């Protein structure tokens, strides 16, 4: 059984209050995002358009500098045709 990566501070799956502060989770999402974007041949610009965010925001996620808020995480999963677990789990 898989589990969702949780915030290292508050232990919630998605903590909007803590978004961007938890480097470990952000790094995992970033690595998965890079891989999935490459598999689907998506640019930062295109994925940003699909999710309603700027290309710089996608870049921040890809580089593990910020953690997506819950609504953006769900939009990323929809655009990448993956589950939240697939995007947040270490490979």
PDB file of C-alpha atoms in Angstrom:
ATOM      1  CA  UNK A   1       0.000   0.000   0.000  1.00  0.00           C
ATOM      2  CA  UNK A   2       1.315   3.454  -0.867  1.00  0.00           C
ATOM      3  CA  UNK A   3       1.139   6.488   1.338  1.00  0.00           C
ATOM      4  CA  UNK A   4       1.122  10.155   0.427  1.00  0.00           C
ATOM      5  CA  UNK A   5       4.217  12.149   1.295  1.00  0.00           C
ATOM      6  CA  UNK A   6       3.422  14.268   4.303  1.00  0.00           C
ATOM      7  CA  UNK A   7       4.610  17.630   5.475  1.00  0.00           C
ATOM      8  CA  UNK A   8       7.698  17.139   7.614  1.00  0.00           C
ATOM      9  CA  UNK A   9       6.482  19.724  10.123  1.00  0.00           C
ATOM     10  CA  UNK A  10       2.738  19.273  10.473  1.00  0.00           C
ATOM     11  CA  UNK A  11       2.440  15.747   8.996  1.00  0.00           C
ATOM     12  CA  UNK A  12      -0.531  16.663   6.778  1.00  0.00           C
ATOM     13  CA  UNK A  13      -0.531  15.450   3.164  1.00  0.00           C
ATOM     14  CA  UNK A  14      -0.937  18.998   1.829  1.00  0.00           C
ATOM     15  CA  UNK A  15      -0.422  21.865   4.170  1.00  0.00           C
ATOM     16  CA  UNK A  16      -1.326  25.171   2.521  1.00  0.00           C
ATOM     17  CA  UNK A  17       0.069  27.016   5.556  1.00  0.00           C
ATOM     18  CA  UNK A  18       3.423  25.269   5.149  1.00  0.00           C
ATOM     19  CA  UNK A  19       3.519  25.150   1.328  1.00  0.00           C
ATOM     20  CA  UNK A  20       6.983  25.913   0.044  1.00  0.00           C
ATOM     21  CA  UNK A  21       8.794  25.393   3.345  1.00  0.00           C
ATOM     22  CA  UNK A  22       9.375  21.671   3.201  1.00  0.00           C
ATOM     23  CA  UNK A  23      12.340  21.014   0.963  1.00  0.00           C
ATOM     24  CA  UNK A  24      12.274  17.218   1.126  1.00  0.00           C
ATOM     25  CA  UNK A  25       8.698  16.976  -0.145  1.00  0.00           C
ATOM     26  CA  UNK A  26       9.319  19.684  -2.726  1.00  0.00           C
ATOM     27  CA  UNK A  27      12.410  17.863  -3.996  1.00  0.00           C
ATOM     28  CA  UNK A  28      10.475  14.609  -4.420  1.00  0.00           C
ATOM     29  CA  UNK A  29       7.654  16.364  -6.286  1.00  0.00           C
ATOM     30  CA  UNK A  30      10.229  18.208  -8.404  1.00  0.00           C
ATOM     31  CA  UNK A  31      11.987  15.026  -9.488  1.00  0.00           C
ATOM     32  CA  UNK A  32       8.709  13.312 -10.328  1.00  0.00           C
ATOM     33  CA  UNK A  33       7.453  16.385 -12.146  1.00  0.00           C
ATOM     34  CA  UNK A  34      10.611  16.554 -14.288  1.00  0.00           C
ATOM     35  CA  UNK A  35      10.283  12.892 -15.222  1.00  0.00           C
ATOM     36  CA  UNK A  36       6.570  13.076 -16.012  1.00  0.00           C
ATOM     37  CA  UNK A  37       6.920  16.276 -18.032  1.00  0.00           C
ATOM     38  CA  UNK A  38       9.685  14.684 -20.077  1.00  0.00           C
ATOM     39  CA  UNK A  39       7.567  11.561 -20.675  1.00  0.00           C
ATOM     40  CA  UNK A  40       4.679  13.737 -21.924  1.00  0.00           C
ATOM     41  CA  UNK A  41       6.957  16.199 -23.754  1.00  0.00           C
ATOM     42  CA  UNK A  42       5.533  19.177 -21.826  1.00  0.00           C
ATOM     43  CA  UNK A  43       7.311  22.499 -21.376  1.00  0.00           C
ATOM     44  CA  UNK A  44       7.020  24.724 -18.303  1.00  0.00           C
ATOM     45  CA  UNK A  45       4.945  27.109 -20.395  1.00  0.00           C
ATOM     46  CA  UNK A  46       2.487  24.455 -21.599  1.00  0.00           C
ATOM     47  CA  UNK A  47       2.072  22.787 -18.201  1.00  0.00           C
ATOM     48  CA  UNK A  48       1.619  26.209 -16.613  1.00  0.00           C
ATOM     49  CA  UNK A  49      -1.136  27.021 -19.104  1.00  0.00           C
ATOM     50  CA  UNK A  50      -2.836  23.711 -18.362  1.00  0.00           C
ATOM     51  CA  UNK A  51      -2.707  24.367 -14.597  1.00  0.00           C
ATOM     52  CA  UNK A  52      -3.366  28.103 -14.582  1.00  0.00           C
ATOM     53  CA  UNK A  53       0.047  29.145 -13.277  1.00  0.00           C
ATOM     54  CA  UNK A  54       3.073  30.950 -14.679  1.00  0.00           C
ATOM     55  CA  UNK A  55       6.009  29.055 -16.224  1.00  0.00           C
ATOM     56  CA  UNK A  56       8.238  30.370 -13.400  1.00  0.00           C
ATOM     57  CA  UNK A  57       5.950  28.704 -10.869  1.00  0.00           C
ATOM     58  CA  UNK A  58       6.322  25.370 -12.684  1.00  0.00           C
ATOM     59  CA  UNK A  59      10.086  25.918 -12.748  1.00  0.00           C
ATOM     60  CA  UNK A  60      10.074  26.450  -8.983  1.00  0.00           C
ATOM     61  CA  UNK A  61       8.236  23.159  -8.507  1.00  0.00           C
ATOM     62  CA  UNK A  62      10.575  21.298 -10.877  1.00  0.00           C
ATOM     63  CA  UNK A  63      13.642  22.560  -9.050  1.00  0.00           C
ATOM     64  CA  UNK A  64      12.229  21.645  -5.629  1.00  0.00           C
ATOM     65  CA  UNK A  65      12.144  25.261  -4.490  1.00  0.00           C
ATOM     66  CA  UNK A  66       8.443  25.295  -3.700  1.00  0.00           C
ATOM     67  CA  UNK A  67       5.684  22.860  -2.949  1.00  0.00           C
ATOM     68  CA  UNK A  68       2.417  23.210  -4.909  1.00  0.00           C
ATOM     69  CA  UNK A  69      -0.725  24.142  -2.995  1.00  0.00           C
ATOM     70  CA  UNK A  70      -3.441  21.497  -2.928  1.00  0.00           C
ATOM     71  CA  UNK A  71      -5.425  23.022  -5.810  1.00  0.00           C
ATOM     72  CA  UNK A  72      -2.326  23.294  -7.989  1.00  0.00           C
ATOM     73  CA  UNK A  73      -1.229  19.762  -7.050  1.00  0.00           C
ATOM     74  CA  UNK A  74      -4.591  18.445  -8.259  1.00  0.00           C
ATOM     75  CA  UNK A  75      -4.319  20.468 -11.480  1.00  0.00           C
ATOM     76  CA  UNK A  76      -0.805  19.086 -12.063  1.00  0.00           C
ATOM     77  CA  UNK A  77      -2.071  15.540 -11.577  1.00  0.00           C
ATOM     78  CA  UNK A  78      -4.918  16.108 -14.012  1.00  0.00           C
ATOM     79  CA  UNK A  79      -2.584  17.605 -16.627  1.00  0.00           C
ATOM     80  CA  UNK A  80      -0.008  14.837 -16.184  1.00  0.00           C
ATOM     81  CA  UNK A  81      -2.656  12.104 -15.984  1.00  0.00           C
ATOM     82  CA  UNK A  82      -1.271  10.756 -12.730  1.00  0.00           C
ATOM     83  CA  UNK A  83      -2.383  10.306  -9.139  1.00  0.00           C
ATOM     84  CA  UNK A  84      -1.322  12.465  -6.239  1.00  0.00           C
ATOM     85  CA  UNK A  85       0.528   9.458  -4.882  1.00  0.00           C
ATOM     86  CA  UNK A  86       2.524   9.079  -8.104  1.00  0.00           C
ATOM     87  CA  UNK A  87       3.543  12.737  -7.979  1.00  0.00           C
ATOM     88  CA  UNK A  88       4.430  12.790  -4.274  1.00  0.00           C
ATOM     89  CA  UNK A  89       6.087   9.400  -3.733  1.00  0.00           C
ATOM     90  CA  UNK A  90       9.828   8.793  -3.960  1.00  0.00           C
ATOM     91  CA  UNK A  91      10.677   6.470  -6.809  1.00  0.00           C
TER      92      UNK A  91
END
